[in-house]
């Protein structure tokens, strides 16, 4: 029996395009398999001024905290994607830390595409059942100043 190395790409619809404004970002609290159970899979989807989408695991490469820890926002006063714990700043389009304690490290990028009006992620395995934990109110939509 032969098994194809190619498997169909699975897309997970996360939200509608209009739910994230240009220049904005939104956190999503998803779940991924963990042995027989599941564990949190927290992501952020951000849009640049042109409207392109970028998705990352919402975990700072420095100490693993949510980028929006503290203030609940993803952007600093200049509009740069940044971590709320120690202020590392990231290139929105490739996830590279451009300044701060983890300079040169990278956010974990997630494949993202717009499919018939929905923002979808791919290249990941998700648990689509109910999550076993509560939402946190810092996981809200944020829009940079200006
Ligand atoms: S935990 Fe993000 S910069 Fe330190």
XYZ file of C-alpha atoms and ligand atoms in Angstrom:
150
model
C 0.000 0.000 0.000
C 1.336 3.455 -0.807
C 0.588 6.543 1.149
C 0.715 9.935 -0.482
C 3.063 12.406 1.169
C 0.644 15.130 0.119
C -2.336 15.664 2.339
C -5.104 18.089 1.550
C -4.563 21.456 3.168
C -7.107 22.043 5.883
C -8.327 25.580 6.444
C -9.935 26.722 9.675
C -12.200 29.757 9.399
C -11.406 32.071 12.304
C -13.432 35.217 11.620
C -14.858 37.347 8.862
C -12.513 39.790 7.137
C -14.430 42.833 8.445
C -13.872 41.774 12.053
C -10.257 42.960 11.963
C -9.773 46.516 10.657
C -6.763 47.514 8.576
C -3.944 48.295 10.995
C -5.673 46.319 13.747
C -5.193 42.986 15.458
C -7.313 40.488 17.272
C -6.505 37.602 19.578
C -8.202 34.228 19.282
C -8.205 31.583 21.961
C -8.228 28.232 20.161
C -7.344 24.694 21.212
C -4.866 22.155 19.889
C -4.532 18.444 20.626
C -2.378 17.439 23.580
C -2.144 13.677 23.913
C -5.666 12.504 24.692
C -6.749 16.000 25.638
C -6.254 19.523 24.454
C -4.341 22.643 25.389
C -4.733 26.330 24.601
C -3.596 27.509 21.185
C -3.619 31.285 21.344
C -3.034 33.261 18.196
C -3.092 36.841 17.020
C -4.184 37.864 13.554
C -3.079 41.340 12.518
C -3.589 43.417 9.392
C -1.223 45.980 7.964
C -2.378 49.265 6.447
C -2.790 47.609 3.027
C -5.176 45.084 4.564
C -2.900 42.031 4.364
C -3.316 39.480 7.167
C -0.556 38.001 9.317
C -1.072 35.313 11.931
C 1.231 34.320 14.788
C 1.081 32.205 17.881
C 0.380 34.740 20.615
C 3.523 33.962 22.574
C 6.503 36.266 22.949
C 9.800 34.508 22.088
C 11.383 36.102 25.170
C 9.330 34.536 27.966
C 6.313 33.070 26.219
C 3.689 35.518 27.514
C 0.854 36.838 25.383
C 1.988 39.830 23.365
C -1.059 41.751 24.636
C -0.315 40.972 28.281
C -1.090 43.856 30.591
C -2.759 46.533 28.506
C -4.608 44.097 26.261
C -3.246 45.870 23.193
C -0.840 44.608 20.545
C 0.644 47.884 19.374
C 2.749 50.573 20.949
C 2.200 54.296 20.509
C 4.074 54.212 17.172
C 1.849 51.472 15.792
C 4.521 48.732 16.079
C 3.564 45.206 17.133
C 5.038 44.811 20.594
C 5.062 42.646 23.705
C 3.445 44.231 26.734
C 5.822 42.584 29.246
C 9.261 44.012 28.368
C 8.527 45.959 25.203
C 10.074 43.832 22.456
C 8.949 45.140 19.070
C 8.261 42.936 16.058
C 8.098 43.335 12.311
C 4.403 42.804 11.634
C 4.987 41.112 8.281
C 7.615 38.515 9.208
C 7.435 38.269 13.009
C 11.099 39.098 13.617
C 11.887 40.878 16.856
C 13.553 44.139 15.772
C 14.287 45.526 19.250
C 14.069 44.480 22.869
C 15.295 41.541 24.944
C 14.601 38.920 22.253
C 15.982 40.899 19.295
C 16.545 38.596 16.324
C 14.097 35.938 17.556
C 10.876 35.225 15.712
C 7.225 34.894 16.511
C 5.839 31.552 15.375
C 4.165 32.322 12.073
C 0.902 30.633 11.117
C -0.387 30.264 7.583
C -3.308 32.587 6.915
C -5.493 33.141 3.884
C -8.775 34.808 3.059
C -11.266 32.304 1.660
C -14.663 33.574 0.527
C -14.659 36.418 3.007
C -13.362 34.435 5.962
C -9.924 34.751 7.498
C -8.633 31.189 7.695
C -5.509 29.637 9.166
C -3.816 26.516 7.827
C -0.867 24.268 8.569
C -2.076 23.687 12.118
C -4.090 21.035 13.927
C -6.963 22.351 15.982
C -9.480 20.854 18.358
C -12.841 22.152 17.298
C -14.774 21.002 20.389
C -15.584 23.255 23.318
C -12.532 24.465 25.154
C -11.872 23.365 28.694
C -10.968 26.858 29.971
C -12.452 30.330 30.192
C -11.769 33.298 27.980
C -9.658 36.075 29.387
C -10.793 39.618 28.882
C -7.351 40.698 27.632
C -8.000 38.694 24.459
C -10.009 41.441 22.816
C -9.709 43.296 19.570
C -7.190 46.129 19.607
C -6.499 48.928 17.213
C -3.319 50.996 17.343
C -3.524 54.707 18.064
C -3.606 57.155 15.230
S 8.212 38.542 27.651
Fe 7.975 39.665 25.796
S 9.631 41.046 25.809
Fe 9.880 39.882 27.623
